[in-house]
Amino acid sequence: MDKKLILIFLFLTFLVLTLNISLILKIAIIAFLFSLLSLKYFKEYIEDLELEMNFPIFLRDLGHYIRIGQPLPVAIKSLMNNSYGKKLDRYIRYLYLQMEYGVPFNKALLNLAKKVKIKNVRETLIILSNLLVKGGNAAYLFESLSEIFYVSNNLKKERLSNVKFLSFSYYGLFFLVIFVIYITYK
């Protein structure tokens, strides 16, 4: 889908450039097309962030429902009443519908992992599927994976903030050196 959208954008840009209109109007039309494309990617990015933030909450809630004694399909159906964000709600509905059609939960998780584009969520779903096959306390498994996912996301954010600080300091040093060189030549 992404490649098709980019090709359509390039084709429309080419068409606009070949039109016999003023240069300012051409630039305005291309900027408008680019802003529409950017908004689409920004919307997907926001939905992915929302999915990544709400996924540990979903796992924790699923563990709580299983802990109180609900069977897995009933717990998933109960989770459909909660709001975890647009994308995660669609994935929960997909998971529930697969279970309704008789697909085992671990296979449904693997099918869902194929659909999810976020690496952390996909890996967590695969790990969860493999661990459910091995057996054990499912409620404890969901809750501990939720906590692990939450902690790993916090560590990733902390590392990213450290890298941002270093990159800003290096850029500042670079511009300071350029400024000193400019002053010495003046």
XYZ file of N, CA and C in Angstrom, residues 81-174:
282
model
N -15.033 -4.669 24.991
C -15.814 -3.556 25.510
C -14.928 -2.395 25.957
N -13.658 -2.672 26.266
C -12.726 -1.626 26.670
C -12.178 -0.927 25.427
N -11.650 0.273 25.614
C -11.066 1.009 24.501
C -9.552 1.075 24.694
N -8.832 0.481 23.767
C -7.374 0.473 23.813
C -6.766 1.252 22.645
N -7.550 1.991 21.939
C -7.066 2.688 20.758
C -7.620 2.025 19.511
N -7.648 2.796 18.454
C -8.299 2.345 17.226
C -7.670 1.062 16.664
N -6.350 1.053 16.577
C -5.677 -0.089 15.959
C -5.734 -1.331 16.836
N -5.485 -1.168 18.124
C -5.504 -2.320 19.027
C -6.910 -2.884 19.168
N -7.922 -2.027 19.137
C -9.302 -2.525 19.172
C -9.610 -3.385 17.951
N -9.104 -2.968 16.783
C -9.290 -3.799 15.580
C -8.580 -5.139 15.716
N -7.381 -5.129 16.301
C -6.637 -6.378 16.467
C -7.318 -7.304 17.473
N -7.892 -6.737 18.533
C -8.614 -7.554 19.515
C -9.844 -8.182 18.857
N -10.549 -7.406 18.047
C -11.719 -7.933 17.329
C -11.287 -9.060 16.374
N -10.153 -8.854 15.690
C -9.615 -9.878 14.777
C -9.290 -11.162 15.548
N -8.683 -10.996 16.722
C -8.329 -12.147 17.548
C -9.579 -12.889 18.010
N -10.588 -12.142 18.421
C -11.836 -12.758 18.890
C -12.549 -13.494 17.752
N -12.599 -12.872 16.571
C -13.277 -13.518 15.442
C -12.565 -14.801 15.021
N -11.250 -14.802 15.082
C -10.535 -16.036 14.766
C -10.861 -17.132 15.769
N -10.940 -16.766 17.026
C -11.276 -17.769 18.040
C -12.717 -18.246 17.883
N -13.601 -17.376 17.444
C -14.993 -17.761 17.190
C -15.080 -18.777 16.059
N -14.203 -18.665 15.083
C -14.209 -19.603 13.964
C -13.434 -20.876 14.247
N -12.944 -21.033 15.477
C -12.337 -22.297 15.872
C -10.826 -22.340 15.786
N -10.186 -21.231 15.522
C -8.721 -21.220 15.491
C -8.224 -21.210 16.938
N -7.281 -22.081 17.285
C -6.748 -22.063 18.652
C -6.088 -20.709 18.960
N -6.054 -20.363 20.248
C -5.582 -19.040 20.648
C -4.145 -18.798 20.239
N -3.273 -19.818 20.395
C -1.864 -19.601 20.026
C -1.706 -19.405 18.521
N -2.502 -20.092 17.710
C -2.462 -19.881 16.248
C -3.024 -18.504 15.898
N -4.074 -18.086 16.607
C -4.642 -16.763 16.368
C -3.624 -15.672 16.719
N -2.846 -15.903 17.788
C -1.796 -14.942 18.135
C -0.726 -14.867 17.051
N -0.361 -16.028 16.480
C 0.633 -16.029 15.404
C 0.090 -15.325 14.159
N -1.184 -15.540 13.850
C -1.791 -14.844 12.711
C -1.832 -13.337 12.956
N -2.114 -12.954 14.185
C -2.125 -11.536 14.528
C -0.723 -10.948 14.450
N 0.265 -11.729 14.846
C 1.649 -11.248 14.791
C 2.081 -10.967 13.354
N 1.526 -11.702 12.402
C 1.850 -11.444 11.000
C 1.270 -10.114 10.526
N 0.162 -9.687 11.124
C -0.486 -8.438 10.717
C 0.145 -7.200 11.352
N 0.694 -7.361 12.558
C 1.219 -6.219 13.315
C 2.560 -5.801 12.727
N 2.735 -4.485 12.545
C 3.967 -3.961 11.959
C 4.999 -3.566 13.002
N 4.585 -3.359 14.245
C 5.503 -2.913 15.297
C 6.291 -4.118 15.801
N 7.606 -3.986 15.777
C 8.486 -5.106 16.067
C 8.307 -5.635 17.498
N 8.250 -4.750 18.488
C 8.130 -5.184 19.887
C 6.835 -5.955 20.127
N 5.747 -5.448 19.580
C 4.450 -6.106 19.772
C 4.430 -7.451 19.062
N 4.978 -7.486 17.841
C 5.012 -8.735 17.084
C 5.830 -9.793 17.815
N 7.001 -9.411 18.327
C 7.837 -10.375 19.049
C 7.160 -10.841 20.338
N 6.481 -9.937 21.024
C 5.772 -10.315 22.248
C 4.650 -11.302 21.948
N 3.934 -11.080 20.846
C 2.863 -12.010 20.472
C 3.416 -13.390 20.125
N 4.540 -13.436 19.436
C 5.152 -14.725 19.092
C 5.628 -15.443 20.353
N 6.271 -14.713 21.247
C 6.725 -15.310 22.515
C 5.539 -15.820 23.313
N 4.484 -15.021 23.361
C 3.280 -15.414 24.094
C 2.668 -16.681 23.520
N 2.628 -16.766 22.208
C 2.075 -17.954 21.562
C 2.903 -19.195 21.896
N 4.215 -19.051 21.827
C 5.088 -20.191 22.136
C 4.987 -20.602 23.599
N 4.868 -19.642 24.498
C 4.773 -19.979 25.919
C 3.434 -20.606 26.270
N 2.374 -20.193 25.573
C 1.063 -20.805 25.842
C 1.032 -22.262 25.396
N 1.802 -22.592 24.358
C 1.882 -23.988 23.911
C 2.566 -24.833 24.987
N 3.581 -24.257 25.650
C 4.324 -24.996 26.674
C 3.496 -25.218 27.937
N 2.523 -24.338 28.178
C 1.664 -24.500 29.350
C 2.100 -23.616 30.496
N 1.372 -23.687 31.581
C 1.688 -22.890 32.761
C 0.516 -22.002 33.132
N 0.753 -21.119 34.077
C -0.262 -20.200 34.571
C -0.409 -19.062 33.561
N -1.493 -19.049 32.811
C -1.676 -18.070 31.735
C -1.846 -16.661 32.290
N -2.546 -16.510 33.410
C -2.767 -15.173 33.974
C -1.443 -14.547 34.389
N -0.606 -15.328 35.058
C 0.707 -14.835 35.462
C 1.564 -14.518 34.234
N 1.447 -15.318 33.209
C 2.208 -15.105 31.980
C 1.822 -13.789 31.309
N 0.519 -13.527 31.208
C 0.074 -12.272 30.592
C 0.536 -11.060 31.396
N 0.415 -11.146 32.699
C 0.794 -10.011 33.539
C 2.298 -9.770 33.526
N 3.088 -10.841 33.559
C 4.544 -10.656 33.547
C 5.022 -10.146 32.188
N 4.422 -10.615 31.086
C 4.790 -10.093 29.773
C 4.386 -8.623 29.633
N 3.281 -8.255 30.257
C 2.873 -6.857 30.251
C 3.915 -5.992 30.958
N 4.375 -6.452 32.084
C 5.379 -5.697 32.840
C 6.706 -5.635 32.085
N 7.113 -6.737 31.477
C 8.355 -6.757 30.696
C 8.263 -5.799 29.511
N 7.126 -5.802 28.833
C 6.931 -4.913 27.690
C 6.981 -3.453 28.129
N 6.343 -3.149 29.250
C 6.325 -1.784 29.769
C 7.737 -1.318 30.132
N 8.493 -2.162 30.823
C 9.852 -1.809 31.237
C 10.761 -1.642 30.022
N 10.633 -2.513 29.034
C 11.493 -2.397 27.849
C 11.176 -1.122 27.071
N 9.912 -0.732 27.005
C 9.565 0.527 26.342
C 10.139 1.720 27.090
N 10.103 1.686 28.423
C 10.683 2.780 29.198
C 12.191 2.857 29.004
N 12.852 1.707 28.942
C 14.299 1.704 28.703
C 14.636 2.251 27.315
N 13.811 1.900 26.336
C 14.032 2.410 24.984
C 13.872 3.920 24.947
N 12.859 4.444 25.620
C 12.651 5.895 25.663
C 13.811 6.593 26.371
N 14.316 5.986 27.433
C 15.440 6.579 28.159
C 16.700 6.613 27.295
N 16.973 5.526 26.580
C 18.136 5.513 25.678
C 17.991 6.546 24.577
N 16.790 6.678 24.042
C 16.544 7.663 22.988
C 16.755 9.079 23.500
N 16.338 9.359 24.718
C 16.552 10.703 25.260
C 18.037 10.971 25.471
N 18.811 9.965 25.869
C 20.261 10.143 26.007
C 20.912 10.414 24.664
N 20.477 9.718 23.637
C 21.035 9.925 22.298
C 20.678 11.315 21.780
N 19.453 11.765 22.050
C 19.052 13.111 21.634
C 19.924 14.162 22.295
N 20.194 13.999 23.595
C 21.044 14.952 24.297
C 22.437 14.986 23.679
N 23.003 13.819 23.404
C 24.338 13.775 22.804
C 24.354 14.397 21.412
N 23.341 14.092 20.617
C 23.326 14.653 19.260
C 23.165 16.169 19.291
N 22.332 16.701 20.187
C 22.200 18.160 20.295
C 23.501 18.800 20.755
N 24.196 18.154 21.681
C 25.458 18.732 22.147
C 26.518 18.693 21.036
N 26.559 17.628 20.247
C 27.522 17.574 19.137
C 27.189 18.602 18.056
N 25.903 18.763 17.762
C 25.521 19.794 16.786
C 25.875 21.189 17.303
N 25.639 21.429 18.579
C 26.002 22.726 19.161
C 27.490 22.971 19.077
N 28.286 21.956 19.372
C 29.744 22.071 19.267
C 30.164 22.330 17.826
N 29.533 21.663 16.892
C 29.844 21.858 15.474
C 29.573 23.299 15.048
